[in-house]
Amino acid sequence: MGRRLVPLTLDNLPDIPNRCQSCVFWELDPVSGQAAVKAGTAALEKEGWISAVLLDWGSCGRVVYVDDVPVGFILYAPPAYVPRSTAFPTSPVSPDAVQLMTSFIMPGYQRQGLGRVMVQTVAKDLLRRGFKAIEAFGDAHAKEAACVLPADHLLAVGFKTVRQHPAYPRLRLELRTTLSWKEDVEMALDRLLGAVQKEPALRPL
């Protein structure tokens, strides 16, 4: 079974579920979101948001393929790009963290470790970009994936609760805890070699 995790772009946006392509729960504040849904412009707003974040900040998601079939995705961004985050009682997200907005895996591919693989891939991306953690708002009562991820799912992939709430706790994942010792050593060696690499000295003729 071949697995690929590809950065989310406007080109592969159609590979995420239809309902997610036009969902702007996180991307707009509650009033603007309702207006976009009512006007039928939610899909355009979603495209515009992804385009703007890609241009301004960089990669903000991954699409998962198994044997070239799209089976899931994950979406993340700094909280400044996520208007809905301020509406939660356990906000704000910490300044050293990126917000995990949402993720989804097709039912036939759940419970195969893809959720953890997605989180690890995002962690590697963000660690290289200088961030220390991922934070997310969890739904304490949800059992199935929705716009707000079930808190139990976040706990299962390594998040820890940093602010309790009966409905929407805020959870945090320290990025280094998601990397194995081997990967840590490899990254340290890459940085070390990059730091000491110099221009080759010219030999005298």
Tab-separated table of C-alpha atoms in Angstrom:
chain	number	residue	atom	x	y	z
A	1	MET	CA	0.000	0.000	0.000
A	2	GLY	CA	1.680	3.205	-1.201
A	3	ARG	CA	1.131	6.303	0.931
A	4	ARG	CA	1.871	9.862	-0.190
A	5	LEU	CA	1.339	13.111	1.683
A	6	VAL	CA	1.310	16.014	-0.752
A	7	PRO	CA	1.152	19.739	0.107
A	8	LEU	CA	-2.341	21.170	-0.343
A	9	THR	CA	-2.604	23.599	-3.280
A	10	LEU	CA	-5.411	24.973	-5.417
A	11	ASP	CA	-4.613	22.216	-7.920
A	12	ASN	CA	-5.394	19.345	-5.551
A	13	LEU	CA	-8.105	21.118	-3.529
A	14	PRO	CA	-10.722	19.100	-5.509
A	15	ASP	CA	-9.215	15.941	-3.958
A	16	ILE	CA	-10.574	16.755	-0.498
A	17	PRO	CA	-14.219	15.856	0.278
A	18	ASN	CA	-16.813	18.046	-1.462
A	19	ARG	CA	-18.310	19.305	1.783
A	20	CYS	CA	-14.858	20.419	2.956
A	21	GLN	CA	-14.104	22.279	-0.284
A	22	SER	CA	-16.875	24.744	0.520
A	23	CYS	CA	-16.548	24.776	4.310
A	24	VAL	CA	-15.311	28.095	5.706
A	25	PHE	CA	-15.921	27.377	9.385
A	26	TRP	CA	-12.329	28.244	10.338
A	27	GLU	CA	-11.407	30.520	7.447
A	28	LEU	CA	-14.022	33.229	8.158
A	29	ASP	CA	-15.489	34.731	11.285
A	30	PRO	CA	-18.985	33.452	12.189
A	31	VAL	CA	-20.875	36.389	10.617
A	32	SER	CA	-18.855	36.386	7.363
A	33	GLY	CA	-19.073	32.601	7.190
A	34	GLN	CA	-22.863	32.603	7.420
A	35	ALA	CA	-23.042	35.345	4.784
A	36	ALA	CA	-20.801	33.374	2.400
A	37	VAL	CA	-22.911	30.226	2.799
A	38	LYS	CA	-26.117	32.193	2.255
A	39	ALA	CA	-24.687	33.884	-0.856
A	40	GLY	CA	-23.327	30.608	-2.260
A	41	THR	CA	-19.752	31.915	-2.328
A	42	ALA	CA	-18.228	29.653	0.341
A	43	ALA	CA	-16.184	27.575	-2.143
A	44	LEU	CA	-14.705	30.746	-3.668
A	45	GLU	CA	-13.910	32.066	-0.187
A	46	LYS	CA	-12.152	28.788	0.615
A	47	GLU	CA	-10.028	29.007	-2.546
A	48	GLY	CA	-9.223	32.631	-1.795
A	49	TRP	CA	-8.163	31.803	1.757
A	50	ILE	CA	-5.872	28.948	0.697
A	51	SER	CA	-4.342	31.077	-2.069
A	52	ALA	CA	-3.680	33.977	0.294
A	53	VAL	CA	-2.118	31.789	3.009
A	54	LEU	CA	0.073	29.958	0.483
A	55	LEU	CA	1.369	33.258	-0.889
A	56	ASP	CA	1.813	34.947	2.472
A	57	TRP	CA	2.878	32.147	4.819
A	58	GLY	CA	3.466	28.980	2.807
A	59	SER	CA	2.194	25.411	3.000
A	60	CYS	CA	-0.972	25.142	5.113
A	61	GLY	CA	-2.156	21.583	4.508
A	62	ARG	CA	-1.495	18.080	3.264
A	63	VAL	CA	-3.557	15.701	1.136
A	64	VAL	CA	-3.097	11.974	1.787
A	65	TYR	CA	-3.118	9.489	-1.079
A	66	VAL	CA	-3.133	5.708	-0.751
A	67	ASP	CA	-2.307	3.985	-4.027
A	68	ASP	CA	-2.993	7.337	-5.742
A	69	VAL	CA	-6.517	7.551	-4.258
A	70	PRO	CA	-7.139	10.678	-2.124
A	71	VAL	CA	-8.238	9.453	1.301
A	72	GLY	CA	-7.783	12.390	3.655
A	73	PHE	CA	-6.352	15.805	4.412
A	74	ILE	CA	-5.140	18.045	7.215
A	75	LEU	CA	-5.290	21.851	7.403
A	76	TYR	CA	-3.241	24.174	9.634
A	77	ALA	CA	-2.142	27.829	9.890
A	78	PRO	CA	-1.026	30.417	12.440
A	79	PRO	CA	-4.029	31.674	14.428
A	80	ALA	CA	-3.764	35.133	12.806
A	81	TYR	CA	-5.092	33.478	9.627
A	82	VAL	CA	-7.899	31.659	11.452
A	83	PRO	CA	-10.637	34.168	12.404
A	84	ARG	CA	-12.909	31.577	14.022
A	85	SER	CA	-10.283	30.695	16.639
A	86	THR	CA	-11.015	33.860	18.627
A	87	ALA	CA	-14.617	32.712	19.135
A	88	PHE	CA	-13.574	29.778	21.346
A	89	PRO	CA	-13.694	30.114	25.131
A	90	THR	CA	-10.204	28.605	25.487
A	91	SER	CA	-8.536	30.948	23.000
A	92	PRO	CA	-6.011	32.314	22.215
A	93	VAL	CA	-3.616	29.811	20.675
A	94	SER	CA	-0.105	30.274	22.094
A	95	PRO	CA	2.172	32.635	20.102
A	96	ASP	CA	4.787	29.906	19.515
A	97	ALA	CA	2.237	27.496	18.006
A	98	VAL	CA	0.424	26.900	14.735
A	99	GLN	CA	-3.247	25.955	14.890
A	100	LEU	CA	-4.373	22.575	13.605
A	101	MET	CA	-7.714	23.572	12.145
A	102	THR	CA	-9.162	20.267	11.010
A	103	SER	CA	-8.379	16.915	9.412
A	104	PHE	CA	-10.326	14.079	7.874
A	105	ILE	CA	-9.726	10.483	6.786
A	106	MET	CA	-12.188	8.529	4.667
A	107	PRO	CA	-14.051	5.877	6.729
A	108	GLY	CA	-12.522	2.932	4.858
A	109	TYR	CA	-9.005	4.138	5.735
A	110	GLN	CA	-9.423	5.034	9.385
A	111	ARG	CA	-7.638	3.193	12.204
A	112	GLN	CA	-4.627	2.487	9.980
A	113	GLY	CA	-2.284	5.038	11.539
A	114	LEU	CA	-2.844	7.696	8.875
A	115	GLY	CA	-3.923	10.281	11.449
A	116	ARG	CA	-0.632	9.971	13.304
A	117	VAL	CA	1.334	10.035	10.032
A	118	MET	CA	-0.410	13.266	9.018
A	119	VAL	CA	0.397	14.914	12.356
A	120	GLN	CA	4.034	13.784	12.182
A	121	THR	CA	4.354	15.190	8.657
A	122	VAL	CA	2.947	18.544	9.740
A	123	ALA	CA	5.240	18.532	12.786
A	124	LYS	CA	8.332	18.076	10.610
A	125	ASP	CA	7.212	20.888	8.313
A	126	LEU	CA	6.582	23.313	11.166
A	127	LEU	CA	9.723	22.417	13.119
A	128	ARG	CA	11.820	23.310	10.081
A	129	ARG	CA	9.950	26.625	9.920
A	130	GLY	CA	10.828	27.540	13.491
A	131	PHE	CA	7.634	26.729	15.380
A	132	LYS	CA	7.599	24.873	18.695
A	133	ALA	CA	4.122	23.377	18.869
A	134	ILE	CA	0.766	22.658	17.282
A	135	GLU	CA	-2.373	23.596	19.177
A	136	ALA	CA	-5.989	22.733	18.463
A	137	PHE	CA	-9.426	23.247	19.925
A	138	GLY	CA	-11.062	19.915	20.630
A	139	ASP	CA	-14.714	18.973	20.904
A	140	ALA	CA	-15.075	17.128	24.207
A	141	HIS	CA	-18.324	15.450	23.164
A	142	ALA	CA	-17.845	14.650	19.467
A	143	LYS	CA	-17.037	11.089	18.460
A	144	GLU	CA	-16.716	11.623	14.710
A	145	ALA	CA	-14.558	14.025	12.729
A	146	ALA	CA	-16.121	17.417	12.046
A	147	CYS	CA	-14.884	21.002	11.693
A	148	VAL	CA	-13.814	20.851	15.338
A	149	LEU	CA	-11.910	17.626	15.903
A	150	PRO	CA	-12.887	15.278	18.727
A	151	ALA	CA	-10.681	15.885	21.756
A	152	ASP	CA	-10.258	12.115	22.131
A	153	HIS	CA	-8.780	11.921	18.623
A	154	LEU	CA	-6.276	14.672	19.400
A	155	LEU	CA	-5.259	12.960	22.632
A	156	ALA	CA	-4.805	9.684	20.752
A	157	VAL	CA	-2.252	11.210	18.360
A	158	GLY	CA	-0.171	12.795	21.112
A	159	PHE	CA	-1.781	16.112	22.081
A	160	LYS	CA	-2.014	17.155	25.753
A	161	THR	CA	-4.668	19.395	27.262
A	162	VAL	CA	-3.294	22.838	28.175
A	163	ARG	CA	-6.594	24.558	28.989
A	164	GLN	CA	-9.537	22.568	30.242
A	165	HIS	CA	-13.121	23.295	29.224
A	166	PRO	CA	-16.256	21.118	29.448
A	167	ALA	CA	-16.957	21.548	25.712
A	168	TYR	CA	-13.904	22.951	23.899
A	169	PRO	CA	-10.565	22.262	25.597
A	170	ARG	CA	-7.405	23.596	23.973
A	171	LEU	CA	-4.757	20.954	23.363
A	172	ARG	CA	-1.072	21.204	22.488
A	173	LEU	CA	1.516	18.975	20.835
A	174	GLU	CA	5.175	19.801	21.360
A	175	LEU	CA	6.725	19.259	17.939
A	176	ARG	CA	9.827	17.455	19.119
A	177	THR	CA	7.766	14.762	20.827
A	178	THR	CA	6.488	13.629	17.419
A	179	LEU	CA	9.946	12.928	15.994
A	180	SER	CA	11.892	9.782	16.618
A	181	TRP	CA	15.422	9.853	18.025
A	182	LYS	CA	16.802	8.876	14.630
A	183	GLU	CA	15.030	11.742	12.868
A	184	ASP	CA	16.190	14.186	15.540
A	185	VAL	CA	19.798	13.125	15.060
A	186	GLU	CA	19.518	13.357	11.277
A	187	MET	CA	18.104	16.886	11.484
A	188	ALA	CA	20.819	17.945	13.942
A	189	LEU	CA	23.515	16.572	11.630
A	190	ASP	CA	21.983	18.401	8.663
A	191	ARG	CA	22.087	21.670	10.585
A	192	LEU	CA	25.624	21.019	11.819
A	193	LEU	CA	26.942	20.140	8.374
A	194	GLY	CA	25.176	23.128	6.895
A	195	ALA	CA	26.758	25.407	9.487
A	196	VAL	CA	30.338	24.227	8.957
A	197	GLN	CA	30.208	23.865	5.187
A	198	LYS	CA	32.406	26.498	3.570
A	199	GLU	CA	33.492	27.442	0.107
A	200	PRO	CA	36.232	25.056	-1.092
A	201	ALA	CA	39.693	26.489	-0.739
A	202	LEU	CA	41.554	27.120	-3.968
A	203	ARG	CA	44.654	25.028	-4.396
A	204	PRO	CA	47.818	26.830	-5.448
A	205	LEU	CA	49.001	25.857	-8.907
